[in-house]
Amino acid sequence: MPSRAPALNLKTINPAVLDVHYAVRGELALKADKYTQILADPKEKNSLPFDHVVTANIGNPQQRGLNQVPLTYWRQVISLLENPPLFEEHLDVIKQIYPEDVIERAKSLHQEIGSVGAYTHSKGVLAIRKRVAKFIEERDGFPADPESIYLTAGASAGVSSTLSIALQEGDGCMIPIPQYPLYTATLAYLNAKPIPYYLSEANDWSMDHETLLKAVEEAKKKNIPVKALVIINPGNPTGACLSHEAMEAVVRLCYEEGIVLMADEVYQTNIYDPSHRPFVSFKKVLKGMPKEIADTVELISFHSISKGVSGECGRRGGYFECVNISDEVMEQVYKMASVTLCPPVSGQVGVDLMVSPPKQGEPSYEKWKQETSLIHENLKERSYLMAEHFNKMPGVSCNPAEGAMYLFPKIQMPQKAIDEAKKRGKEADVMYALDLLDATGICAVAGSGFGQEPGTYHLRVTALCPETAEFVGRFEKFHREFMEKYK
Ligand SMILES: Cc1ncc(COP(=O)(O)O)c(C=O)c1O
């Protein structure tokens, strides 16, 4: 028995922690983990009505069960970097296994970085930041400064560090509804105020100047100073890709209201039909606007190696670029980055491989092209197939996604189901998601975890499962039974 009460308990820890919610890894994910363990036990595996859990709850492509194969080029370069004696002492052997461009890339990265076990510059390795700047310049047609680029441990680390620098307690931060819960969680932790602006489901999950302005006016009425606006494009959980017009409306609002724009662009490579709706960055939109706007609006944009075609979630790599942020604040950004020493070097290398893949004509190019095209095709095919099936289910409607990795179908929830959920002390879509998991092993997150228009119910489903055709069949069977039960 301890001789005294623990110094740490729920009354003594930082109260802001208790306000943090993160639906993607909540009760549902824990239950799914439990089912996975049960199914792994030969004695118990027949105790469940399904033989495997389908993890459609998290955009983690290489996760067991989803099994996206890592890009060969990435893993080859990384393996050499991790073990330089392979090319320093055993070059003849390595040349028989790895293409020449892989060996050259590993050698030059090794020259630039040194040991991957050493701290780097707090912003990340300069040579890598220079290649990130070049990537941004080629993407947007506007200059980028390597000194304004910070490599990070995934986009999450960039988001939380920049928000924590930008926001004072009580400041307002506009967030889209629905949104990725990193934002509400970070704002809760910082004691800042989320100012929701609703994306219009009827209008492909877009928004307009009027909606945004209304949200700002509402905040002003409550004396909340609106400091920042977060936008996710392509959207999570919506899968929508914004039009140029909608993006300009966001930038204009930020200009008029003196708001910092935080653009989460981690899904920029995940675009299903670039000829219809290509990815355009907020940097490009901003820099294409009249000079007074282009040189004024403060923009921080985020990218990641977790998504796109690499799907290297566990490696923790990403970057943010600061545009029009004052020198004095940039000094503070640098100081705060120094406090955590440096981003993981393996993640920095990932960023380098993302922004500078093999070029046409190089030995690794064809394989890289084949592998990345297959990943794009699979995602697109599954997403379209799922949307088609959802739209055939009674009481379900689903906007087809234009990108990212998700669908966000709307469920016309029967009143009896809403009443039953209330009895169980849950939101109706949470009850639906838990019942779906119990009956089928499919793990999908309830829309309430992302925010949704009051009175509407959604589910977020990833488009990453290899056995999509089979799983939508199981899903549909459950759905029909659920609707019948509560009709
Ligand atoms: C919109 C959005 N932003 C940021 C992240 C976090 O990405 P990272 O793994 O780079 O931290 C995610 C992860 O799913 C996301 O969906």
XYZ file of N, CA, C and O in Angstrom, residues 376-444:
276
model
N -2.497 4.985 -55.970
C -3.521 5.958 -56.386
C -4.759 5.247 -56.916
O -5.889 5.570 -56.545
N -4.531 4.270 -57.796
C -5.658 3.565 -58.432
C -6.497 2.825 -57.396
O -7.718 2.871 -57.429
N -5.826 2.133 -56.475
C -6.548 1.377 -55.449
C -7.437 2.279 -54.608
O -8.607 1.974 -54.374
N -6.862 3.399 -54.167
C -7.624 4.318 -53.315
C -8.856 4.835 -54.052
O -9.963 4.851 -53.514
N -8.618 5.247 -55.282
C -9.711 5.816 -56.079
C -10.807 4.777 -56.315
O -11.984 5.048 -56.086
N -10.391 3.591 -56.711
C -11.353 2.534 -57.017
C -12.195 2.188 -55.791
O -13.415 2.086 -55.855
N -11.508 2.037 -54.651
C -12.235 1.668 -53.422
C -13.183 2.781 -53.014
O -14.303 2.543 -52.576
N -12.714 4.012 -53.130
C -13.524 5.140 -52.706
C -14.790 5.229 -53.560
O -15.900 5.411 -53.036
N -14.647 5.097 -54.874
C -15.818 5.173 -55.765
C -16.773 4.018 -55.486
O -17.987 4.191 -55.435
N -16.199 2.820 -55.290
C -17.025 1.641 -55.039
C -17.820 1.801 -53.742
O -19.023 1.516 -53.672
N -17.143 2.295 -52.718
C -17.818 2.470 -51.432
C -18.925 3.512 -51.540
O -20.027 3.320 -51.033
N -18.638 4.634 -52.204
C -19.652 5.696 -52.340
C -20.876 5.144 -53.074
O -22.020 5.406 -52.683
N -20.619 4.357 -54.115
C -21.725 3.793 -54.886
C -22.599 2.899 -53.986
O -23.815 3.009 -53.983
N -21.938 2.050 -53.190
C -22.680 1.156 -52.296
C -23.432 1.927 -51.219
O -24.584 1.639 -50.933
N -22.750 2.903 -50.620
C -23.424 3.682 -49.557
C -24.684 4.343 -50.110
O -25.720 4.385 -49.455
N -24.574 4.867 -51.322
C -25.727 5.576 -51.884
C -26.879 4.650 -52.238
O -27.995 5.108 -52.475
N -26.615 3.352 -52.259
C -27.706 2.394 -52.527
C -28.361 1.917 -51.230
O -29.387 1.259 -51.253
N -27.720 2.202 -50.095
C -28.289 1.707 -48.830
C -29.448 2.601 -48.411
O -29.362 3.826 -48.565
N -30.515 2.018 -47.849
C -31.661 2.842 -47.454
C -31.263 3.829 -46.354
O -30.593 3.455 -45.397
N -31.642 5.097 -46.536
C -31.369 6.109 -45.513
C -29.919 6.543 -45.448
O -29.489 7.139 -44.457
N -29.146 6.255 -46.489
C -27.742 6.700 -46.487
C -27.491 7.539 -47.733
O -27.957 7.205 -48.824
N -26.786 8.654 -47.556
C -26.325 9.399 -48.736
C -24.857 9.727 -48.523
O -24.410 9.923 -47.391
N -24.122 9.762 -49.629
C -22.675 9.921 -49.482
C -22.115 10.720 -50.660
O -22.234 10.298 -51.820
N -21.518 11.884 -50.357
C -20.843 12.638 -51.423
C -19.624 11.842 -51.867
O -18.806 11.457 -51.022
N -19.458 11.604 -53.168
C -18.227 10.931 -53.595
C -17.036 11.810 -53.236
O -17.126 13.034 -53.301
N -15.940 11.187 -52.820
C -14.762 11.982 -52.422
C -13.969 12.388 -53.658
O -13.959 11.672 -54.664
N -13.319 13.546 -53.571
C -12.430 13.993 -54.661
C -10.974 13.711 -54.325
O -10.092 13.848 -55.166
N -10.735 13.347 -53.061
C -9.366 13.069 -52.656
C -9.316 12.620 -51.210
O -10.332 12.213 -50.640
N -8.142 12.700 -50.602
C -7.855 12.210 -49.243
C -8.058 10.697 -49.189
O -7.821 10.009 -50.205
N -8.518 10.159 -48.061
C -8.581 8.696 -47.910
C -9.881 8.234 -47.284
O -9.957 7.139 -46.737
N -10.903 9.109 -47.295
C -12.088 8.813 -46.485
C -13.372 9.057 -47.250
O -13.402 9.790 -48.234
N -14.448 8.458 -46.703
C -15.792 8.849 -47.089
C -16.532 9.199 -45.810
O -16.206 8.691 -44.728
N -17.533 10.069 -45.944
C -18.251 10.537 -44.766
C -19.754 10.436 -45.046
O -20.442 11.449 -45.196
N -20.264 9.171 -45.141
C -21.678 9.006 -45.460
C -22.591 9.507 -44.343
O -22.245 9.409 -43.164
N -23.738 10.039 -44.779
C -24.742 10.530 -43.814
C -25.800 9.448 -43.614
O -26.271 8.859 -44.589
N -26.157 9.239 -42.366
C -27.167 8.218 -42.057
C -28.422 8.911 -41.526
O -28.337 9.697 -40.573
N -29.528 8.656 -42.196
C -30.812 9.185 -41.719
C -31.211 8.343 -40.519
O -31.791 7.276 -40.675
N -30.863 8.814 -39.330
C -30.992 7.952 -38.150
C -32.460 7.851 -37.726
O -33.117 8.880 -37.514
N -33.008 6.640 -37.602
C -34.401 6.513 -37.151
C -34.558 7.048 -35.713
O -33.628 6.889 -34.911
N -35.712 7.664 -35.442
C -35.936 8.253 -34.112
C -35.758 7.210 -33.005
O -35.197 7.499 -31.943
N -36.196 5.965 -33.291
C -36.100 4.923 -32.247
C -34.625 4.638 -31.909
O -34.297 4.326 -30.767
N -33.777 4.738 -32.913
C -32.342 4.524 -32.657
C -31.783 5.686 -31.826
O -30.967 5.474 -30.907
N -32.250 6.885 -32.127
C -31.792 8.054 -31.361
C -32.221 7.900 -29.894
O -31.443 8.152 -28.968
N -33.459 7.442 -29.701
C -33.973 7.260 -28.332
C -33.183 6.174 -27.595
O -32.824 6.326 -26.425
N -32.907 5.082 -28.318
C -32.163 3.973 -27.702
C -30.751 4.443 -27.299
O -30.255 4.117 -26.209
N -30.132 5.240 -28.191
C -28.779 5.733 -27.908
C -28.793 6.606 -26.659
O -27.898 6.524 -25.813
N -29.821 7.431 -26.557
C -29.945 8.299 -25.376
C -29.978 7.455 -24.104
O -29.307 7.761 -23.123
N -30.753 6.374 -24.170
C -30.846 5.484 -23.003
C -29.472 4.936 -22.638
O -29.144 4.738 -21.486
N -28.668 4.656 -23.689
C -27.330 4.100 -23.430
C -26.305 5.194 -23.108
O -25.114 4.904 -22.936
N -26.778 6.457 -23.110
C -25.874 7.581 -22.783
C -24.868 7.852 -23.891
O -23.742 8.288 -23.635
N -25.287 7.592 -25.149
C -24.358 7.804 -26.271
C -25.031 8.609 -27.372
O -26.253 8.675 -27.453
N -24.196 9.198 -28.236
C -24.729 9.779 -29.471
C -25.200 8.613 -30.341
O -24.611 7.515 -30.292
N -26.212 8.877 -31.179
C -26.769 7.787 -31.993
C -25.728 7.220 -32.961
O -25.704 6.011 -33.227
N -24.845 8.081 -33.499
C -23.867 7.536 -34.453
C -22.762 6.756 -33.745
O -22.171 5.838 -34.317
N -22.520 7.104 -32.478
C -21.544 6.326 -31.705
C -22.114 4.934 -31.448
O -21.419 3.915 -31.607
N -23.413 4.907 -31.102
C -24.055 3.602 -30.889
C -24.006 2.785 -32.189
O -23.684 1.589 -32.170
N -24.297 3.438 -33.296
C -24.269 2.743 -34.597
C -22.877 2.158 -34.852
O -22.736 0.985 -35.215
N -21.841 2.973 -34.615
C -20.468 2.524 -34.900
C -20.086 1.343 -33.991
O -19.466 0.376 -34.451
N -20.492 1.416 -32.716
C -20.155 0.327 -31.793
C -20.921 -0.953 -32.160
O -20.355 -2.050 -32.151
N -22.192 -0.790 -32.533
C -22.981 -1.959 -32.930
C -22.431 -2.569 -34.218
O -22.412 -3.797 -34.374
N -21.996 -1.697 -35.128
C -21.404 -2.172 -36.391
C -20.158 -3.013 -36.091
O -19.966 -4.097 -36.649
N -19.339 -2.531 -35.175
C -18.128 -3.261 -34.800
C -18.484 -4.607 -34.153
O -17.920 -5.646 -34.509
N -19.441 -4.574 -33.219
C -19.826 -5.810 -32.520
C -20.350 -6.860 -33.495
O -20.084 -8.053 -33.341
N -21.103 -6.408 -34.506
C -21.769 -7.362 -35.390
C -20.882 -7.828 -36.535
O -21.011 -8.963 -37.004
N -19.985 -6.946 -37.001
C -19.274 -7.263 -38.249
C -17.750 -7.217 -38.132
O -17.058 -7.663 -39.049
N -17.244 -6.599 -37.070
C -15.796 -6.420 -36.954
C -15.291 -5.213 -37.726
O -14.093 -4.954 -37.774
N -16.250 -4.446 -38.340
C -15.820 -3.245 -39.082
C -15.691 -2.074 -38.109
O -16.626 -1.764 -37.363
N -14.546 -1.440 -38.146
C -14.271 -0.352 -37.205
C -14.275 0.961 -37.979
O -13.365 1.236 -38.767
N -15.337 1.755 -37.809
C -15.459 3.057 -38.488
C -15.847 4.085 -37.438
O -16.549 3.757 -36.480
